[in-house]
mmCIF file of C-alpha atoms in Angstrom:
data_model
loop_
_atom_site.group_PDB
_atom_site.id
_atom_site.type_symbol
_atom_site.label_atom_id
_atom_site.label_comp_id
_atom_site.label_asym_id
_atom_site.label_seq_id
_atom_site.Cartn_x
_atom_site.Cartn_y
_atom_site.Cartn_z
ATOM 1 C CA UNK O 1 60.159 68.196 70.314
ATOM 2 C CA UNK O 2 56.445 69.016 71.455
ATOM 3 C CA UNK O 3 54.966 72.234 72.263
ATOM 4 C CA UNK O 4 54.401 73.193 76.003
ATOM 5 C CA UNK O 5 52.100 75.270 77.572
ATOM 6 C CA UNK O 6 52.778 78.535 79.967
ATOM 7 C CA UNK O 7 52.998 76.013 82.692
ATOM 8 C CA UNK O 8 55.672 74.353 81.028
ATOM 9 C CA UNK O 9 54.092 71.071 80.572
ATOM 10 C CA UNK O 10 53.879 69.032 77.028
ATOM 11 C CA UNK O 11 50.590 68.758 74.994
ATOM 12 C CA UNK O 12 49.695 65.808 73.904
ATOM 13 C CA UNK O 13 48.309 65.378 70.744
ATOM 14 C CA UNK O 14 47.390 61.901 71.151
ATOM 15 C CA UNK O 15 45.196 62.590 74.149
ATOM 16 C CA UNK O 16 43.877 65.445 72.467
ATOM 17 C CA UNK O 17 42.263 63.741 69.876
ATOM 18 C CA UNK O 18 41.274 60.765 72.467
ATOM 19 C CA UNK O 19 39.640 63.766 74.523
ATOM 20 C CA UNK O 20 37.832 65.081 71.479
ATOM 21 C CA UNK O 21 36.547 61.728 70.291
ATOM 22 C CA UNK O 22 35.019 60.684 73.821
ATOM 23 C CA UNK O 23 33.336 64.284 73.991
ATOM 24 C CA UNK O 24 31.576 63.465 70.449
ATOM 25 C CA UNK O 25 30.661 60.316 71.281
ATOM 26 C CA UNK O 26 28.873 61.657 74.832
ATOM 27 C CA UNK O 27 27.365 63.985 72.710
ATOM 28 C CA UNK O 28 26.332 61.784 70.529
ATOM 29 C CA UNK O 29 24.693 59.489 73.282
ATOM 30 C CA UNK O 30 22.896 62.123 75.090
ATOM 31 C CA UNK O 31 21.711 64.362 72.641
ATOM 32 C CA UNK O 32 19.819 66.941 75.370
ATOM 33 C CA UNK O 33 22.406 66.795 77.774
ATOM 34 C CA UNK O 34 22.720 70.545 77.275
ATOM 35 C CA UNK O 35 18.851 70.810 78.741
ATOM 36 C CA UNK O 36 19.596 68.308 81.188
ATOM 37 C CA UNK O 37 22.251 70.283 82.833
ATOM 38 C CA UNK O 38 20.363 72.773 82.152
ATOM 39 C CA UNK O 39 17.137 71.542 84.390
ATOM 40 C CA UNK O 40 19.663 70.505 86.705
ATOM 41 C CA UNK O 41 21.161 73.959 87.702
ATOM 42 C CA UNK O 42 20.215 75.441 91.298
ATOM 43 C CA UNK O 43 18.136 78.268 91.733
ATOM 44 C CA UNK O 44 20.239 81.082 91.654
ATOM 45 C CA UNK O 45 22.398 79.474 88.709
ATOM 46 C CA UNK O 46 18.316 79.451 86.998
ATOM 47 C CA UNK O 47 18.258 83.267 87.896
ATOM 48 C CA UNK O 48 21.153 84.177 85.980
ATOM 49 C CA UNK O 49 20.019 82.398 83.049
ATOM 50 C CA UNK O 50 17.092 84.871 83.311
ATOM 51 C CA UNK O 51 18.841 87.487 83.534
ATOM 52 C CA UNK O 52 20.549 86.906 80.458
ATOM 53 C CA UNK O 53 17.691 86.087 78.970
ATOM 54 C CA UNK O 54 16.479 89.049 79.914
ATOM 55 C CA UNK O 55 19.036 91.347 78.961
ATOM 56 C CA UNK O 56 19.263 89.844 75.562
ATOM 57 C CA UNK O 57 15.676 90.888 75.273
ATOM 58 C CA UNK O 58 15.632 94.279 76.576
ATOM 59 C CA UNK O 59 18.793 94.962 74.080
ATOM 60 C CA UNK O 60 17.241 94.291 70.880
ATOM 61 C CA UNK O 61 14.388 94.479 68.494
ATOM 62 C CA UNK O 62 13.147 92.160 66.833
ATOM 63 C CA UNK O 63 15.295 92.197 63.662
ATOM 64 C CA UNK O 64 18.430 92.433 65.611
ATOM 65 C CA UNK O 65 17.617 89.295 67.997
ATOM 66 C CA UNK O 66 17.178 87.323 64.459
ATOM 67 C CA UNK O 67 21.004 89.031 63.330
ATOM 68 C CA UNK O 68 22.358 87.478 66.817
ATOM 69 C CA UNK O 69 20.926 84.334 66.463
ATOM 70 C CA UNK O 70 21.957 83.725 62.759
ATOM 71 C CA UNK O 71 25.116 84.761 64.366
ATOM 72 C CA UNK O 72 24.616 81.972 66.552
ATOM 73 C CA UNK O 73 24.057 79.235 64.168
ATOM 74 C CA UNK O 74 27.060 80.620 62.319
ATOM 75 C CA UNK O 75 29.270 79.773 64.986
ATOM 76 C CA UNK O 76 27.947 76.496 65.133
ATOM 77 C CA UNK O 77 28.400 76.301 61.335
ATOM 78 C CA UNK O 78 32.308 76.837 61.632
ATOM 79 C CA UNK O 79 32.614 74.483 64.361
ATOM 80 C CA UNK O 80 31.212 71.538 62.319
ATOM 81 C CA UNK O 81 33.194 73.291 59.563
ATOM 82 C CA UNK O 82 36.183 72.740 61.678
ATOM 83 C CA UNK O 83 35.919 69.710 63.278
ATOM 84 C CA UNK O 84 35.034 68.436 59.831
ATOM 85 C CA UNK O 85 38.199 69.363 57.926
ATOM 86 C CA UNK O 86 40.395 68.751 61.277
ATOM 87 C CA UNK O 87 38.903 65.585 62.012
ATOM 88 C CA UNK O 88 39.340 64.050 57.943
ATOM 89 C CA UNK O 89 42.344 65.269 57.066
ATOM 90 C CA UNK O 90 44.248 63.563 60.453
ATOM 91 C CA UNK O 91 42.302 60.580 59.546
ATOM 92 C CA UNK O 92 43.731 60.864 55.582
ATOM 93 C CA UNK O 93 47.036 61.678 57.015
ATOM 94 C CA UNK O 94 47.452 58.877 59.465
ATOM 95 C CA UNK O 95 45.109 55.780 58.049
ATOM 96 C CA UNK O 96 44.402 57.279 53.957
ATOM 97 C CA UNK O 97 40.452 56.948 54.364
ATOM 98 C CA UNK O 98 37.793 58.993 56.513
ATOM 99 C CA UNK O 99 37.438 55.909 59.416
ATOM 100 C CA UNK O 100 37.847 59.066 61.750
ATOM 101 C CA UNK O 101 35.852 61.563 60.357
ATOM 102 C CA UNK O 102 33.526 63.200 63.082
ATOM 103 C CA UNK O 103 32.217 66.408 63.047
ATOM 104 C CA UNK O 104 29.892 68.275 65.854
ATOM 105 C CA UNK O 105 28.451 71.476 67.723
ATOM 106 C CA UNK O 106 26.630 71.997 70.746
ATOM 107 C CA UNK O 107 23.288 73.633 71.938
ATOM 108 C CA UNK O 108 26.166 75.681 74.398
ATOM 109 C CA UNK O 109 27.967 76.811 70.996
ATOM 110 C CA UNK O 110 24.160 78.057 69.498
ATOM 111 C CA UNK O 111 22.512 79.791 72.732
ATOM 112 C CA UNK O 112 25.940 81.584 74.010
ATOM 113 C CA UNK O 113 26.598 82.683 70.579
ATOM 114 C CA UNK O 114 23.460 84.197 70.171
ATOM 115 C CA UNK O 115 23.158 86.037 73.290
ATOM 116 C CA UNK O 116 26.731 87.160 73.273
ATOM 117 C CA UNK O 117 25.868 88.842 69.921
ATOM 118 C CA UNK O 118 22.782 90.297 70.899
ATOM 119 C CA UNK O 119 24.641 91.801 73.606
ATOM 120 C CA UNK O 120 27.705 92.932 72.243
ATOM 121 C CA UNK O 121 27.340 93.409 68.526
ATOM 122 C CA UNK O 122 26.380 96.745 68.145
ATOM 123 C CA UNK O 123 28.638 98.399 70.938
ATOM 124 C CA UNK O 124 31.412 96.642 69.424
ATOM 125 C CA UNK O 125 30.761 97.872 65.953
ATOM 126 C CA UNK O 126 30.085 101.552 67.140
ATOM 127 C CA UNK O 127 33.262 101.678 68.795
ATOM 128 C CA UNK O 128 35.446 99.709 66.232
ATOM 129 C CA UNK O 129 36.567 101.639 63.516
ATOM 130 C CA UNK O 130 35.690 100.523 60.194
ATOM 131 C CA UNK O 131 39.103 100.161 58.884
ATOM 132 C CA UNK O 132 40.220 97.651 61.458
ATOM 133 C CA UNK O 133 37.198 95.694 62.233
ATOM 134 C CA UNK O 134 38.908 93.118 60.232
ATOM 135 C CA UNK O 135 42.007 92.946 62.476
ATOM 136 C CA UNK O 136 40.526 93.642 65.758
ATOM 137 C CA UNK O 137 37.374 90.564 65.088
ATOM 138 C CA UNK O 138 39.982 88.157 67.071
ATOM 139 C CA UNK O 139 39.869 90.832 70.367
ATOM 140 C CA UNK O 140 35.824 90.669 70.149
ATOM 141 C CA UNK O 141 36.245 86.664 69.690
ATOM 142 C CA UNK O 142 38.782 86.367 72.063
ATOM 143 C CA UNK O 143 36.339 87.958 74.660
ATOM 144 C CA UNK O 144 33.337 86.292 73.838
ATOM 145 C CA UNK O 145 35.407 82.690 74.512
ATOM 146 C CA UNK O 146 36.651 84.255 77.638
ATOM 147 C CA UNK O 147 32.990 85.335 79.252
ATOM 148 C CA UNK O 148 31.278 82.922 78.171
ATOM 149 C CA UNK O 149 33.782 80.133 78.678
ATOM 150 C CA UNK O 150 33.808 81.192 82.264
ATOM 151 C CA UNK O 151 30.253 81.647 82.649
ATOM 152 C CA UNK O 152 29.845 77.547 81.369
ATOM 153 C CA UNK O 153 32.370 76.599 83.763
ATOM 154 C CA UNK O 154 30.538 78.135 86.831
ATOM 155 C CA UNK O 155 27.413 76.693 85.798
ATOM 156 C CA UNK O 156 28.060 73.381 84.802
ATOM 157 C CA UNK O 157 31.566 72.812 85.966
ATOM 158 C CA UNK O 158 33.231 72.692 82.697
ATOM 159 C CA UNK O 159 32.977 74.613 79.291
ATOM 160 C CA UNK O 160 31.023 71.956 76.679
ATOM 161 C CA UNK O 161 31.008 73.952 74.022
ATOM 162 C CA UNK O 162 34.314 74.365 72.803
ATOM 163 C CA UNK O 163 38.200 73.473 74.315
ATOM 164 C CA UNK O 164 41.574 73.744 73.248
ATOM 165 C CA UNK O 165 43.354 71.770 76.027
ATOM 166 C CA UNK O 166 45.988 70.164 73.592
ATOM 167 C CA UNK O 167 46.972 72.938 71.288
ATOM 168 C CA UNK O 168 49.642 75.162 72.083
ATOM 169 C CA UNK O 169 48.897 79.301 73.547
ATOM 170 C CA UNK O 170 46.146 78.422 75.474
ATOM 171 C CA UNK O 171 45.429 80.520 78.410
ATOM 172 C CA UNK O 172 42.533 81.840 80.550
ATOM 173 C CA UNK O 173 42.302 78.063 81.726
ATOM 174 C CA UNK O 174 41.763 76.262 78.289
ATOM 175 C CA UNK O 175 39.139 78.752 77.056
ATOM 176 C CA UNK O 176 41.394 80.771 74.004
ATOM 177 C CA UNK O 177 44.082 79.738 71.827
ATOM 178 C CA UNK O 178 46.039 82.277 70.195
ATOM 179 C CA UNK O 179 46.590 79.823 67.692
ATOM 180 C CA UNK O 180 43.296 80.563 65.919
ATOM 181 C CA UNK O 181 44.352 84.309 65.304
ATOM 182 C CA UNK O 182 44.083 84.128 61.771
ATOM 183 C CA UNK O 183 41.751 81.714 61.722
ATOM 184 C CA UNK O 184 38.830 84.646 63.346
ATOM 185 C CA UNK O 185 40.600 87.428 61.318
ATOM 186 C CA UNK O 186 38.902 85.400 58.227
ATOM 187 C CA UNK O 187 36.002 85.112 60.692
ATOM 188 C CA UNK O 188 35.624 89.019 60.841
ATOM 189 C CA UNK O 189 36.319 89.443 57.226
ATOM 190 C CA UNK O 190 32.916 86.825 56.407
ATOM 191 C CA UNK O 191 30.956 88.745 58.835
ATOM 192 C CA UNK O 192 31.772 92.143 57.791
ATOM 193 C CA UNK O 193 31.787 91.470 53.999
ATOM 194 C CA UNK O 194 30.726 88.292 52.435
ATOM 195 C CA UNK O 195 27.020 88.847 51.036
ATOM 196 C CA UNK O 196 24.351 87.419 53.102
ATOM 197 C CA UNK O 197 26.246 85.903 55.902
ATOM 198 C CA UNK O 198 27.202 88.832 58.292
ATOM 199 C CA UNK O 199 25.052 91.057 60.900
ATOM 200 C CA UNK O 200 26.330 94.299 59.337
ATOM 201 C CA UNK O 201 24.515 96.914 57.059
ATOM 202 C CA UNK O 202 25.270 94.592 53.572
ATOM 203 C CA UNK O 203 23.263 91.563 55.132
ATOM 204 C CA UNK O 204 20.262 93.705 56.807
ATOM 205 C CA UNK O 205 18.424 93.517 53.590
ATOM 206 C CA UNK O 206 18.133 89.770 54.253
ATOM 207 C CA UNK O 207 17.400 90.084 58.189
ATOM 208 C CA UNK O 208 14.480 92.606 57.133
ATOM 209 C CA UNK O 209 13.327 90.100 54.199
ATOM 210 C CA UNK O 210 13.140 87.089 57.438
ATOM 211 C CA UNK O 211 11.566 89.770 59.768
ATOM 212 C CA UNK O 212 9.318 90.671 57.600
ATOM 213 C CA UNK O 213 7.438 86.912 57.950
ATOM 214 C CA UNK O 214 7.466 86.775 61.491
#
């Protein structure tokens, strides 16, 4: 028996991983295709890409901008993380060597990770008490894949850096999973308290040490 979705209809596993293999290799052939659709956007599409730009500037110093885009390229991190393990231990499962082993990340994943964090970060942690940051990191996830997964799709049409069409509790058109609860629970916990790799007071030491080159 297969999971279904709200809609009632059946995932697919197999097309899943089909899906996920001809997005790699696209990715893989047109390495700047973010930039391309990027170039390719109409004008007022180009002025809201300013305007985030812009407000991403206007909403941080210095040090902070370097906190959201390490956050960034953290996000990126997991995802080849992810794919990685995912992607090896189907290919152990089903053939017993890596012949399927891909792993990958976007430019979408690096820029709309950033900015989201530059934008967000320090509301969110003002109004989050400290006690549940932990628990409530999946709520501050959940609504960073929900903006910006909508934003992507009016730009370009469809959301290239991440999907979960094919896993079960997906909603907000393919964009969450509840699935990965847990999964940005341990997210929050690396952020908020592993040395060196969150945006929080225990890793400013580090962001000063990088500002202080610039």
């Amino acid at each position: 028996m297969g999971y279904y979705n709200s809609s009632g209809v059946e995932y697919d596993y197999v097309k899943k991983e089909s899906t996920i293999k001809s997005r790699t290799k696209s990715l893989k052939q047109k390495p700047n295709s973010f930039w391309l659709r990027l170039a390719a956007l109409p004008n007022h599409k180009r002025a809201f890409v300013l305007l985030c730009i812009f407000t991403f500037c206007i909403m941080n110093t210095c040090q902070s901008a370097i906190s959201a885009i390490i956050m960034g390229a953290q996000f990126c991190s997991m995802e080849i993380t992810w794919t990685a393990l995912r992607s090896s231990t189907v290919s152990l499962f089903k053939h017993g060597d890596l012949r399927d082993f891909e792993c990958y990340t976007t430019w979408d994943q690096l820029f709309s990770g950033g900015w989201f964090a530059g934008v967000t970060t320090h509301l969110w942690y003002s109004m989050t008490p400290t006690a549940y940051v932990i628990l409530l990191h999946p709520i501050w996830t959940y609504g960073f894949e929900i903006v910006v997964g909508y934003g992507f799709m009016w730009m370009f049409g469809h959301n290239y850096a991440w999907e979960y069409e094919g896993y079960p509790l997906v909603y907000f058109d393919g964009n969450i999973t509840l699935l990965y609860f847990p999964l940005w629970m341990v997210a929050g916990y690396l952020y908020n308290y592993a040395p060196f790799f969150g945006v929080n007071d225990r890793s400013a030491m580090a962001l000063s040490m990088c500002s202080s080159f610039l």
